[in-house]
Amino acid sequence: EDKVVQSPLSLVVHEGDTVTLNCSYEVTNFRSLLWYKQEKKAPTFLFMLTSSGIEKKSGRLSSILDKKELFSILNITATQTGDSAVYLCAANNNDMRFGAGTRLTVKP
Amino acid sequence: NAGVTQTPKFQVLKTGQSMTLQCAQDMNHNSMYWYRQDPGMGLRLIYYSASEGTTDKGEVPNGYNVSRLNKREFSLRLESAAPSQTSVYFCASSEHGGETQYFGPGTRLLVL
């Protein structure tokens, strides 16, 4: 059965800390791994990863995929209160299987 | 360019009632999706449409039907609502299957 597991389920840090969010997956016909940020409403796209070992960066956020060990990490450096959200990862085959999310709270 | 729009934003139903959730996208995307999101469960795929004229079951299709009316519109129907279908429903679209999905604002459904 296809599954995506995220850890930790929740995380509380202070502004300026660095966090690492984990996503492991087991899906048939894997094509890509996506990260989304969800604040109050709809998820918004962060990264799509298709190749192992190639880091994608966007400002203070970065992500990498390991297709051999079947996991991805999302790093956020110098966290800010605006980073508080639920972070979702999803493994894409022909449809999309989401993890339960990691709820990040950044305190001032 | 509105992206993905959903109606209604909020709905209360009684058990056994039927309703249709509407979704439209103006990005000329080929693929469209319906998800439900429940606390602690993440997003679960109900149905998807890889292209106009096709629909396929996702992870949790029971109790739902879909119609890909045209390239822009993808509706989700609950024929006989049950309290277990209380959830937030998101529609999404992507240019093709396997690519980045863009989400609508969601419909909050309460079934009493």
Short mmCIF file of C-alpha atoms in Angstrom, two decimals:
data_model
loop_
_atom_site.label_atom_id
_atom_site.label_comp_id
_atom_site.label_asym_id
_atom_site.label_seq_id
_atom_site.Cartn_x
_atom_site.Cartn_y
_atom_site.Cartn_z
CA GLU A 1 0.00 0.00 0.00
CA ASP A 2 1.31 3.45 -0.93
CA LYS A 3 2.17 5.66 2.02
CA VAL A 4 3.87 8.90 2.90
CA VAL A 5 5.02 9.56 6.47
CA GLN A 6 6.10 12.92 7.79
CA SER A 7 7.97 13.65 10.98
CA PRO A 8 7.77 15.25 13.37
CA LEU A 9 4.01 15.80 13.48
CA SER A 10 4.54 19.12 15.22
CA LEU A 11 7.45 21.32 16.11
CA VAL A 12 7.82 24.50 18.17
CA VAL A 13 10.92 26.65 17.70
CA HIS A 14 12.02 30.22 18.31
CA GLU A 15 12.76 32.81 15.67
CA GLY A 16 16.21 32.36 14.22
CA ASP A 17 16.31 28.59 14.73
CA THR A 18 16.95 26.17 11.88
CA VAL A 19 14.49 23.32 11.36
CA THR A 20 14.52 20.13 9.34
CA LEU A 21 11.28 18.44 8.33
CA ASN A 22 11.27 14.84 7.17
CA CYS A 23 9.23 12.96 4.62
CA SER A 24 9.57 9.26 3.79
CA TYR A 25 7.58 7.57 1.09
CA GLU A 26 6.70 4.22 -0.38
CA VAL A 27 4.70 4.55 -3.57
CA THR A 28 4.57 2.54 -6.77
CA ASN A 29 5.61 4.25 -10.00
CA PHE A 30 7.13 7.19 -8.15
CA ARG A 31 7.59 10.28 -10.30
CA SER A 32 8.27 13.22 -8.01
CA LEU A 33 8.10 14.53 -4.45
CA LEU A 34 6.40 17.83 -3.73
CA TRP A 35 6.42 20.13 -0.72
CA TYR A 36 3.59 22.51 0.11
CA LYS A 37 3.02 25.12 2.80
CA GLN A 38 -0.48 25.41 4.23
CA GLU A 39 -1.41 28.36 6.39
CA LYS A 40 -5.07 29.10 6.95
CA LYS A 41 -6.50 27.87 3.68
CA ALA A 42 -5.22 26.17 0.56
CA PRO A 43 -1.76 24.60 0.27
CA THR A 44 0.74 26.63 -1.74
CA PHE A 45 3.52 25.04 -3.73
CA LEU A 46 7.11 25.17 -2.47
CA PHE A 47 9.24 22.62 -4.34
CA MET A 48 9.04 19.72 -6.74
CA LEU A 49 11.91 17.22 -6.63
CA THR A 50 12.51 14.57 -9.25
CA SER A 51 16.23 13.80 -9.04
CA SER A 52 18.25 12.49 -6.13
CA GLY A 53 20.89 14.64 -4.50
CA ILE A 54 20.05 17.91 -6.21
CA GLU A 55 19.18 20.59 -3.69
CA LYS A 56 16.47 23.08 -4.54
CA LYS A 57 16.58 26.45 -2.79
CA SER A 58 14.21 29.33 -2.40
CA GLY A 59 15.42 31.98 0.02
CA ARG A 60 15.72 30.42 3.46
CA LEU A 61 14.04 27.18 2.36
CA SER A 62 15.80 24.27 0.74
CA SER A 63 14.92 20.68 -0.02
CA ILE A 64 16.59 17.54 -1.24
CA LEU A 65 15.44 14.09 -2.33
CA ASP A 66 17.07 10.69 -1.77
CA LYS A 67 15.45 8.19 -4.15
CA LYS A 68 17.55 5.31 -2.88
CA GLU A 69 16.50 5.71 0.75
CA LEU A 70 13.03 7.03 -0.24
CA PHE A 71 12.97 10.25 1.72
CA SER A 72 13.13 13.98 1.40
CA ILE A 73 13.94 16.78 3.83
CA LEU A 74 12.84 20.38 3.94
CA ASN A 75 15.17 22.80 5.70
CA ILE A 76 14.24 26.26 6.91
CA THR A 77 17.04 28.45 8.21
CA ALA A 78 16.70 31.60 10.34
CA THR A 79 13.03 30.85 10.96
CA GLN A 80 10.53 33.70 11.23
CA THR A 81 7.04 33.81 12.74
CA GLY A 82 5.68 33.93 9.18
CA ASP A 83 7.03 30.42 8.63
CA SER A 84 4.43 29.08 11.07
CA ALA A 85 2.26 26.73 9.02
CA VAL A 86 1.59 23.09 8.25
CA TYR A 87 4.13 21.72 5.79
CA LEU A 88 2.87 18.92 3.56
CA CYS A 89 4.85 16.57 1.40
CA ALA A 90 3.30 14.51 -1.36
CA ALA A 91 4.60 11.65 -3.46
CA ASN A 92 3.44 11.76 -7.03
CA ASN A 93 2.81 8.69 -9.14
CA ASN A 94 -0.24 8.97 -11.36
CA ASP A 95 -2.17 10.58 -8.56
CA MET A 96 -0.83 12.17 -5.41
CA ARG A 97 -0.35 10.72 -1.95
CA PHE A 98 0.03 13.27 0.86
CA GLY A 99 1.56 12.88 4.27
CA ALA A 100 -0.31 14.07 7.36
CA GLY A 101 1.84 17.18 7.58
CA THR A 102 4.20 18.78 10.08
CA ARG A 103 2.78 21.69 12.06
CA LEU A 104 5.56 24.23 12.60
CA THR A 105 5.12 26.99 15.16
CA VAL A 106 7.76 29.70 15.30
CA LYS A 107 7.66 31.80 18.48
CA PRO A 108 9.06 35.34 18.62
CA ASN B 1 -6.54 35.20 -13.77
CA ALA B 2 -8.42 33.69 -10.83
CA GLY B 3 -6.55 30.36 -10.74
CA VAL B 4 -8.70 27.67 -9.13
CA THR B 5 -12.11 28.69 -7.79
CA GLN B 6 -14.52 26.63 -5.70
CA THR B 7 -18.14 27.12 -4.73
CA PRO B 8 -19.63 27.15 -2.21
CA LYS B 9 -17.17 28.22 0.49
CA PHE B 10 -19.26 26.68 3.26
CA GLN B 11 -22.26 24.34 3.33
CA VAL B 12 -24.35 22.62 5.98
CA LEU B 13 -26.28 19.50 4.94
CA LYS B 14 -28.55 17.08 6.72
CA THR B 15 -27.79 13.37 6.50
CA GLY B 16 -29.18 11.98 3.25
CA GLN B 17 -29.21 15.26 1.35
CA SER B 18 -27.31 15.61 -1.90
CA MET B 19 -25.15 18.40 -3.20
CA THR B 20 -22.55 19.23 -5.83
CA LEU B 21 -19.30 21.05 -5.17
CA GLN B 22 -18.13 23.10 -8.12
CA CYS B 23 -14.55 23.71 -9.22
CA ALA B 24 -13.21 25.71 -12.14
CA GLN B 25 -9.71 26.64 -13.28
CA ASP B 26 -8.63 29.22 -15.84
CA MET B 27 -5.03 28.07 -16.31
CA ASN B 28 -5.80 25.73 -19.23
CA HIS B 29 -4.66 22.79 -17.12
CA ASN B 30 -5.31 19.26 -18.28
CA SER B 31 -5.51 17.50 -14.90
CA MET B 32 -7.87 18.22 -12.03
CA TYR B 33 -8.28 16.67 -8.59
CA TRP B 34 -10.61 16.54 -5.61
CA TYR B 35 -9.22 16.06 -2.10
CA ARG B 36 -10.67 15.98 1.37
CA GLN B 37 -8.72 17.14 4.39
CA ASP B 38 -9.51 15.93 7.89
CA PRO B 39 -7.60 16.78 11.08
CA GLY B 40 -4.50 14.62 11.45
CA MET B 41 -5.11 12.87 8.12
CA GLY B 42 -3.48 15.21 5.64
CA LEU B 43 -5.01 15.49 2.19
CA ARG B 44 -6.61 12.40 0.71
CA LEU B 45 -7.39 12.10 -2.98
CA ILE B 46 -11.03 11.34 -3.77
CA TYR B 47 -11.07 11.40 -7.57
CA TYR B 48 -8.95 12.87 -10.29
CA SER B 49 -9.26 13.62 -13.97
CA ALA B 50 -6.03 13.27 -15.92
CA SER B 51 -7.55 14.94 -18.95
CA GLU B 52 -10.88 16.11 -20.29
CA GLY B 53 -13.21 13.15 -20.66
CA THR B 54 -11.47 10.87 -18.15
CA THR B 55 -11.93 10.33 -14.42
CA ASP B 56 -10.31 7.89 -12.02
CA LYS B 57 -10.76 6.90 -8.40
CA GLY B 58 -8.28 8.06 -5.82
CA GLU B 59 -7.70 6.84 -2.29
CA VAL B 60 -11.18 7.50 -0.84
CA PRO B 61 -13.82 7.52 -3.62
CA ASN B 62 -16.73 5.83 -1.81
CA GLY B 63 -19.81 8.03 -1.46
CA TYR B 64 -18.72 10.46 -4.17
CA ASN B 65 -19.11 10.91 -7.91
CA VAL B 66 -17.39 13.34 -10.23
CA SER B 67 -17.96 14.94 -13.61
CA ARG B 68 -15.34 16.55 -15.80
CA LEU B 69 -17.78 18.86 -17.53
CA ASN B 70 -15.18 20.40 -19.81
CA LYS B 71 -11.51 21.30 -19.58
CA ARG B 72 -12.18 24.06 -17.06
CA GLU B 73 -14.69 22.46 -14.72
CA PHE B 74 -14.61 19.42 -12.43
CA SER B 75 -17.50 18.85 -10.04
CA LEU B 76 -17.83 16.56 -7.03
CA ARG B 77 -21.23 15.16 -6.07
CA LEU B 78 -22.40 13.69 -2.80
CA GLU B 79 -25.57 11.72 -3.56
CA SER B 80 -26.54 10.97 0.03
CA ALA B 81 -24.43 12.88 2.52
CA ALA B 82 -23.25 11.20 5.71
CA PRO B 83 -21.69 12.75 8.85
CA SER B 84 -18.42 11.00 7.94
CA GLN B 85 -18.23 13.28 4.92
CA THR B 86 -17.88 16.35 7.13
CA SER B 87 -14.56 17.73 5.96
CA VAL B 88 -12.81 20.47 4.03
CA TYR B 89 -12.78 19.75 0.31
CA PHE B 90 -10.05 21.08 -1.96
CA CYS B 91 -9.97 21.10 -5.70
CA ALA B 92 -6.63 21.32 -7.49
CA SER B 93 -5.33 21.41 -11.03
CA SER B 94 -2.04 20.80 -12.81
CA GLU B 95 -0.86 21.21 -16.35
CA HIS B 96 -0.39 17.46 -16.60
CA GLY B 97 -0.52 14.60 -14.14
CA GLY B 98 2.64 14.37 -12.07
CA GLU B 99 3.28 18.10 -12.04
CA THR B 100 2.79 20.88 -9.53
CA GLN B 101 -0.80 21.19 -8.38
CA TYR B 102 -2.49 24.50 -7.67
CA PHE B 103 -5.23 24.47 -5.08
CA GLY B 104 -8.54 26.25 -4.73
CA PRO B 105 -9.54 27.95 -1.47
CA GLY B 106 -11.53 24.96 -0.21
CA THR B 107 -15.16 24.19 0.70
CA ARG B 108 -15.98 23.50 4.31
CA LEU B 109 -18.81 20.94 4.51
CA LEU B 110 -20.70 20.04 7.65
CA VAL B 111 -23.11 17.11 7.56
CA LEU B 112 -25.46 16.89 10.52
#
